[in-house]
Amino acid sequence: MNNNGFSTGEEDSRGPADQVCCLLDDGERCRNQAGNASYSKRIQKTVTQRRLKLSIDTAARHIYICDYHKARIQCARTKRRRRDSEDDSNETDTDLPEVDLYQLQVNTLRRYKRFYKVSTRPGINKAQLSETIMKHFKTIPIKEKEILTYFIYMVKSNSNKLDQKNNNNSSSNANATANEAT
């Protein structure tokens, strides 16, 4: 209830359980039940950047969104736009697996950026940094056949450096134990 423009808290205390999603999807109001996620300015910025046809309904008395739109916005945040990737790399091969660099820590992304000398503007956020690095990552050429052949050779010949380290450590520990026993 409103009292001279002030909220008494009754309408807010109902929670999202009996409310519908506050979004307009391509101009049509969503009828799904609202979840706990709210349509914040950060999410609104993501929606604008990704050109999703979502907007908040001004008639809605809350900012809660349904799980469907929450998942759609999260997917849009991590997915690259197909049009951009084709423009950048002149590739139309879409059967490549998508690597979600957004899951990495910011320090890891910065180390990648520093190692490969990827230029970015100062003050870039994690989403923009992961998107920039993803564009660079997809431009790195690989020779799949050569890599697989080398991998199979290393496995068959037991030439894995990690296996050698573990064997050397266990054999040196066994020698040390044998020397102590005598």
PDB file of C-alpha atoms in Angstrom:
ATOM      1  CA  MET A   1       0.000   0.000   0.000  1.00  0.00           C
ATOM      2  CA  ASN A   2       1.217   3.503  -0.755  1.00  0.00           C
ATOM      3  CA  ASN A   3       0.928   6.205   1.840  1.00  0.00           C
ATOM      4  CA  ASN A   4       1.587   9.643   0.317  1.00  0.00           C
ATOM      5  CA  GLY A   5       4.160   8.159  -2.045  1.00  0.00           C
ATOM      6  CA  PHE A   6       5.892   6.094   0.634  1.00  0.00           C
ATOM      7  CA  SER A   7       5.885   2.315   0.645  1.00  0.00           C
ATOM      8  CA  THR A   8       4.567   0.577   3.743  1.00  0.00           C
ATOM      9  CA  GLY A   9       6.587  -2.488   2.831  1.00  0.00           C
ATOM     10  CA  GLU A  10       3.547  -4.740   2.474  1.00  0.00           C
ATOM     11  CA  GLU A  11       3.835  -5.053  -1.290  1.00  0.00           C
ATOM     12  CA  ASP A  12       7.598  -5.584  -1.060  1.00  0.00           C
ATOM     13  CA  SER A  13       7.367  -8.228   1.674  1.00  0.00           C
ATOM     14  CA  ARG A  14       5.326 -10.573  -0.517  1.00  0.00           C
ATOM     15  CA  GLY A  15       8.551 -11.577  -2.270  1.00  0.00           C
ATOM     16  CA  PRO A  16       8.858 -12.977  -5.758  1.00  0.00           C
ATOM     17  CA  ALA A  17       6.771 -16.099  -5.004  1.00  0.00           C
ATOM     18  CA  ASP A  18       3.462 -14.587  -6.145  1.00  0.00           C
ATOM     19  CA  GLN A  19       4.857 -12.193  -8.749  1.00  0.00           C
ATOM     20  CA  VAL A  20       5.437 -12.574 -12.465  1.00  0.00           C
ATOM     21  CA  CYS A  21       8.622 -11.649 -14.300  1.00  0.00           C
ATOM     22  CA  CYS A  22       9.016  -7.897 -14.756  1.00  0.00           C
ATOM     23  CA  LEU A  23      10.490  -8.113 -18.275  1.00  0.00           C
ATOM     24  CA  LEU A  24       9.106  -7.355 -21.687  1.00  0.00           C
ATOM     25  CA  ASP A  25      10.475  -9.906 -24.149  1.00  0.00           C
ATOM     26  CA  ASP A  26      10.402  -8.326 -27.620  1.00  0.00           C
ATOM     27  CA  GLY A  27       7.606  -6.020 -26.452  1.00  0.00           C
ATOM     28  CA  GLU A  28       5.478  -8.768 -24.855  1.00  0.00           C
ATOM     29  CA  ARG A  29       5.216  -9.138 -21.071  1.00  0.00           C
ATOM     30  CA  CYS A  30       6.664 -12.381 -19.719  1.00  0.00           C
ATOM     31  CA  ARG A  31       4.121 -14.458 -17.776  1.00  0.00           C
ATOM     32  CA  ASN A  32       6.604 -16.743 -15.979  1.00  0.00           C
ATOM     33  CA  GLN A  33       6.822 -16.732 -12.201  1.00  0.00           C
ATOM     34  CA  ALA A  34       9.525 -14.384 -10.927  1.00  0.00           C
ATOM     35  CA  GLY A  35      12.519 -15.904  -9.186  1.00  0.00           C
ATOM     36  CA  ASN A  36      15.023 -14.380  -6.779  1.00  0.00           C
ATOM     37  CA  ALA A  37      17.147 -12.704  -9.469  1.00  0.00           C
ATOM     38  CA  SER A  38      16.611  -8.996  -9.906  1.00  0.00           C
ATOM     39  CA  TYR A  39      17.059  -6.863 -13.017  1.00  0.00           C
ATOM     40  CA  SER A  40      19.908  -4.638 -11.838  1.00  0.00           C
ATOM     41  CA  LYS A  41      21.715  -1.914 -13.768  1.00  0.00           C
ATOM     42  CA  ARG A  42      24.616  -4.311 -14.391  1.00  0.00           C
ATOM     43  CA  ILE A  43      22.279  -6.876 -15.941  1.00  0.00           C
ATOM     44  CA  GLN A  44      20.554  -4.131 -17.920  1.00  0.00           C
ATOM     45  CA  LYS A  45      23.970  -3.128 -19.296  1.00  0.00           C
ATOM     46  CA  THR A  46      24.659  -6.738 -20.352  1.00  0.00           C
ATOM     47  CA  VAL A  47      21.264  -6.904 -22.074  1.00  0.00           C
ATOM     48  CA  THR A  48      22.027  -3.673 -23.939  1.00  0.00           C
ATOM     49  CA  GLN A  49      25.546  -4.774 -24.957  1.00  0.00           C
ATOM     50  CA  ARG A  50      24.306  -8.142 -26.209  1.00  0.00           C
ATOM     51  CA  ARG A  51      21.354  -6.560 -28.010  1.00  0.00           C
ATOM     52  CA  LEU A  52      18.823  -8.822 -26.336  1.00  0.00           C
ATOM     53  CA  LYS A  53      15.265  -7.698 -26.941  1.00  0.00           C
ATOM     54  CA  LEU A  54      14.493  -7.383 -23.242  1.00  0.00           C
ATOM     55  CA  SER A  55      13.308  -4.371 -21.290  1.00  0.00           C
ATOM     56  CA  ILE A  56      11.721  -3.798 -17.933  1.00  0.00           C
ATOM     57  CA  ASP A  57       7.973  -3.250 -17.853  1.00  0.00           C
ATOM     58  CA  THR A  58       7.353   0.173 -16.334  1.00  0.00           C
ATOM     59  CA  ALA A  59       4.002  -1.066 -14.986  1.00  0.00           C
ATOM     60  CA  ALA A  60       5.747  -3.750 -12.910  1.00  0.00           C
ATOM     61  CA  ARG A  61       6.034  -2.929  -9.216  1.00  0.00           C
ATOM     62  CA  HIS A  62       9.195  -4.996  -8.723  1.00  0.00           C
ATOM     63  CA  ILE A  63      12.413  -5.895 -10.565  1.00  0.00           C
ATOM     64  CA  TYR A  64      12.427  -9.686 -10.174  1.00  0.00           C
ATOM     65  CA  ILE A  65      12.988 -11.807 -13.288  1.00  0.00           C
ATOM     66  CA  CYS A  66      12.105 -15.418 -14.059  1.00  0.00           C
ATOM     67  CA  ASP A  67      14.634 -18.248 -14.229  1.00  0.00           C
ATOM     68  CA  TYR A  68      14.256 -18.469 -18.021  1.00  0.00           C
ATOM     69  CA  HIS A  69      15.387 -14.873 -18.574  1.00  0.00           C
ATOM     70  CA  LYS A  70      18.086 -15.207 -15.910  1.00  0.00           C
ATOM     71  CA  ALA A  71      19.576 -18.180 -17.784  1.00  0.00           C
ATOM     72  CA  ARG A  72      19.208 -16.413 -21.129  1.00  0.00           C
ATOM     73  CA  ILE A  73      21.095 -13.350 -19.850  1.00  0.00           C
ATOM     74  CA  GLN A  74      23.828 -15.509 -18.286  1.00  0.00           C
ATOM     75  CA  CYS A  75      24.291 -17.417 -21.550  1.00  0.00           C
ATOM     76  CA  ALA A  76      24.456 -14.182 -23.508  1.00  0.00           C
ATOM     77  CA  ARG A  77      27.151 -12.915 -21.165  1.00  0.00           C
ATOM     78  CA  THR A  78      29.502 -15.812 -21.880  1.00  0.00           C
ATOM     79  CA  LYS A  79      28.672 -16.592 -25.506  1.00  0.00           C
ATOM     80  CA  ARG A  80      30.375 -14.735 -28.284  1.00  0.00           C
ATOM     81  CA  ARG A  81      28.226 -13.223 -30.958  1.00  0.00           C
ATOM     82  CA  ARG A  82      28.552 -15.320 -34.097  1.00  0.00           C
ATOM     83  CA  ARG A  83      28.569 -12.258 -36.332  1.00  0.00           C
ATOM     84  CA  ASP A  84      31.512 -10.695 -34.465  1.00  0.00           C
ATOM     85  CA  SER A  85      33.588 -13.860 -34.534  1.00  0.00           C
ATOM     86  CA  GLU A  86      33.055 -14.312 -38.262  1.00  0.00           C
ATOM     87  CA  ASP A  87      34.007 -10.687 -38.910  1.00  0.00           C
ATOM     88  CA  ASP A  88      37.138 -10.917 -36.773  1.00  0.00           C
ATOM     89  CA  SER A  89      38.569 -14.237 -37.887  1.00  0.00           C
ATOM     90  CA  ASN A  90      37.131 -14.736 -41.391  1.00  0.00           C
ATOM     91  CA  GLU A  91      36.009 -18.185 -40.194  1.00  0.00           C
ATOM     92  CA  THR A  92      32.577 -19.662 -40.643  1.00  0.00           C
ATOM     93  CA  ASP A  93      33.322 -22.941 -38.853  1.00  0.00           C
ATOM     94  CA  THR A  94      30.838 -23.040 -35.978  1.00  0.00           C
ATOM     95  CA  ASP A  95      31.416 -26.619 -34.785  1.00  0.00           C
ATOM     96  CA  LEU A  96      34.385 -25.557 -32.657  1.00  0.00           C
ATOM     97  CA  PRO A  97      33.876 -26.081 -28.930  1.00  0.00           C
ATOM     98  CA  GLU A  98      33.206 -22.915 -26.963  1.00  0.00           C
ATOM     99  CA  VAL A  99      35.648 -22.229 -24.130  1.00  0.00           C
ATOM    100  CA  ASP A 100      34.143 -20.209 -21.289  1.00  0.00           C
ATOM    101  CA  LEU A 101      36.984 -17.907 -20.252  1.00  0.00           C
ATOM    102  CA  TYR A 102      34.630 -15.969 -17.969  1.00  0.00           C
ATOM    103  CA  GLN A 103      34.962 -18.833 -15.473  1.00  0.00           C
ATOM    104  CA  LEU A 104      38.690 -18.080 -15.040  1.00  0.00           C
ATOM    105  CA  GLN A 105      39.965 -15.717 -12.385  1.00  0.00           C
ATOM    106  CA  VAL A 106      40.780 -12.139 -13.393  1.00  0.00           C
ATOM    107  CA  ASN A 107      44.465 -12.674 -12.514  1.00  0.00           C
ATOM    108  CA  THR A 108      44.627 -15.635 -14.912  1.00  0.00           C
ATOM    109  CA  LEU A 109      43.054 -13.561 -17.680  1.00  0.00           C
ATOM    110  CA  ARG A 110      45.543 -10.759 -17.010  1.00  0.00           C
ATOM    111  CA  ARG A 111      48.477 -13.197 -17.142  1.00  0.00           C
ATOM    112  CA  TYR A 112      47.236 -14.474 -20.522  1.00  0.00           C
ATOM    113  CA  LYS A 113      46.881 -10.874 -21.722  1.00  0.00           C
ATOM    114  CA  ARG A 114      50.404 -10.025 -20.562  1.00  0.00           C
ATOM    115  CA  PHE A 115      51.957 -13.219 -21.990  1.00  0.00           C
ATOM    116  CA  TYR A 116      50.446 -12.782 -25.452  1.00  0.00           C
ATOM    117  CA  LYS A 117      50.693  -8.976 -25.325  1.00  0.00           C
ATOM    118  CA  VAL A 118      46.993  -8.515 -26.087  1.00  0.00           C
ATOM    119  CA  SER A 119      46.212  -4.805 -26.090  1.00  0.00           C
ATOM    120  CA  THR A 120      43.140  -3.580 -24.231  1.00  0.00           C
ATOM    121  CA  ARG A 121      41.965  -0.251 -22.938  1.00  0.00           C
ATOM    122  CA  PRO A 122      42.659   0.569 -19.283  1.00  0.00           C
ATOM    123  CA  GLY A 123      39.986  -0.136 -16.685  1.00  0.00           C
ATOM    124  CA  ILE A 124      38.413  -3.020 -18.590  1.00  0.00           C
ATOM    125  CA  ASN A 125      36.050  -5.264 -16.605  1.00  0.00           C
ATOM    126  CA  LYS A 126      36.183  -9.071 -16.393  1.00  0.00           C
ATOM    127  CA  ALA A 127      33.463  -9.697 -19.000  1.00  0.00           C
ATOM    128  CA  GLN A 128      35.125  -7.410 -21.545  1.00  0.00           C
ATOM    129  CA  LEU A 129      38.574  -8.844 -20.785  1.00  0.00           C
ATOM    130  CA  SER A 130      37.373 -12.425 -21.243  1.00  0.00           C
ATOM    131  CA  GLU A 131      35.652 -11.463 -24.509  1.00  0.00           C
ATOM    132  CA  THR A 132      38.809  -9.757 -25.832  1.00  0.00           C
ATOM    133  CA  ILE A 133      40.974 -12.712 -24.830  1.00  0.00           C
ATOM    134  CA  MET A 134      38.485 -15.133 -26.424  1.00  0.00           C
ATOM    135  CA  LYS A 135      38.813 -13.268 -29.731  1.00  0.00           C
ATOM    136  CA  HIS A 136      42.620 -13.570 -29.494  1.00  0.00           C
ATOM    137  CA  PHE A 137      42.445 -17.202 -28.342  1.00  0.00           C
ATOM    138  CA  LYS A 138      40.470 -18.189 -31.430  1.00  0.00           C
ATOM    139  CA  THR A 139      43.109 -16.674 -33.726  1.00  0.00           C
ATOM    140  CA  ILE A 140      45.909 -18.926 -32.433  1.00  0.00           C
ATOM    141  CA  PRO A 141      46.634 -21.501 -35.151  1.00  0.00           C
ATOM    142  CA  ILE A 142      46.898 -25.155 -34.125  1.00  0.00           C
ATOM    143  CA  LYS A 143      47.915 -28.258 -36.020  1.00  0.00           C
ATOM    144  CA  GLU A 144      45.482 -30.819 -34.630  1.00  0.00           C
ATOM    145  CA  LYS A 145      46.935 -33.849 -36.389  1.00  0.00           C
ATOM    146  CA  GLU A 146      50.463 -33.033 -35.245  1.00  0.00           C
ATOM    147  CA  ILE A 147      49.335 -32.439 -31.651  1.00  0.00           C
ATOM    148  CA  LEU A 148      47.368 -35.698 -31.495  1.00  0.00           C
ATOM    149  CA  THR A 149      50.228 -37.671 -33.048  1.00  0.00           C
ATOM    150  CA  TYR A 150      52.684 -36.233 -30.521  1.00  0.00           C
ATOM    151  CA  PHE A 151      50.279 -36.931 -27.634  1.00  0.00           C
ATOM    152  CA  ILE A 152      49.796 -40.569 -28.668  1.00  0.00           C
ATOM    153  CA  TYR A 153      53.564 -41.000 -29.072  1.00  0.00           C
ATOM    154  CA  MET A 154      54.192 -39.568 -25.590  1.00  0.00           C
ATOM    155  CA  VAL A 155      51.570 -41.816 -23.993  1.00  0.00           C
ATOM    156  CA  LYS A 156      52.840 -44.966 -25.715  1.00  0.00           C
ATOM    157  CA  SER A 157      56.488 -44.252 -24.929  1.00  0.00           C
ATOM    158  CA  ASN A 158      55.748 -43.265 -21.298  1.00  0.00           C
ATOM    159  CA  SER A 159      57.617 -40.026 -21.891  1.00  0.00           C
ATOM    160  CA  ASN A 160      55.258 -37.811 -19.959  1.00  0.00           C
ATOM    161  CA  LYS A 161      57.236 -35.340 -17.832  1.00  0.00           C
ATOM    162  CA  LEU A 162      54.682 -35.521 -15.024  1.00  0.00           C
ATOM    163  CA  ASP A 163      54.925 -39.321 -14.901  1.00  0.00           C
ATOM    164  CA  GLN A 164      58.720 -39.092 -14.819  1.00  0.00           C
ATOM    165  CA  LYS A 165      58.605 -36.599 -11.930  1.00  0.00           C
ATOM    166  CA  ASN A 166      56.300 -38.879  -9.939  1.00  0.00           C
ATOM    167  CA  ASN A 167      58.444 -41.948 -10.671  1.00  0.00           C
ATOM    168  CA  ASN A 168      61.660 -40.090  -9.790  1.00  0.00           C
ATOM    169  CA  ASN A 169      60.190 -38.808  -6.536  1.00  0.00           C
ATOM    170  CA  SER A 170      58.858 -42.216  -5.518  1.00  0.00           C
ATOM    171  CA  SER A 171      62.097 -43.998  -6.475  1.00  0.00           C
ATOM    172  CA  SER A 172      64.245 -41.414  -4.668  1.00  0.00           C
ATOM    173  CA  ASN A 173      61.966 -41.716  -1.616  1.00  0.00           C
ATOM    174  CA  ALA A 174      62.270 -45.503  -1.771  1.00  0.00           C
ATOM    175  CA  ASN A 175      66.090 -45.223  -2.001  1.00  0.00           C
ATOM    176  CA  ALA A 176      66.164 -42.825   0.948  1.00  0.00           C
ATOM    177  CA  THR A 177      64.001 -45.183   3.007  1.00  0.00           C
ATOM    178  CA  ALA A 178      66.201 -48.159   2.067  1.00  0.00           C
ATOM    179  CA  ASN A 179      69.365 -46.232   3.025  1.00  0.00           C
ATOM    180  CA  GLU A 180      67.866 -45.258   6.395  1.00  0.00           C
ATOM    181  CA  ALA A 181      66.931 -48.871   7.129  1.00  0.00           C
ATOM    182  CA  THR A 182      70.516 -50.130   6.635  1.00  0.00           C
TER     183      THR A 182
END
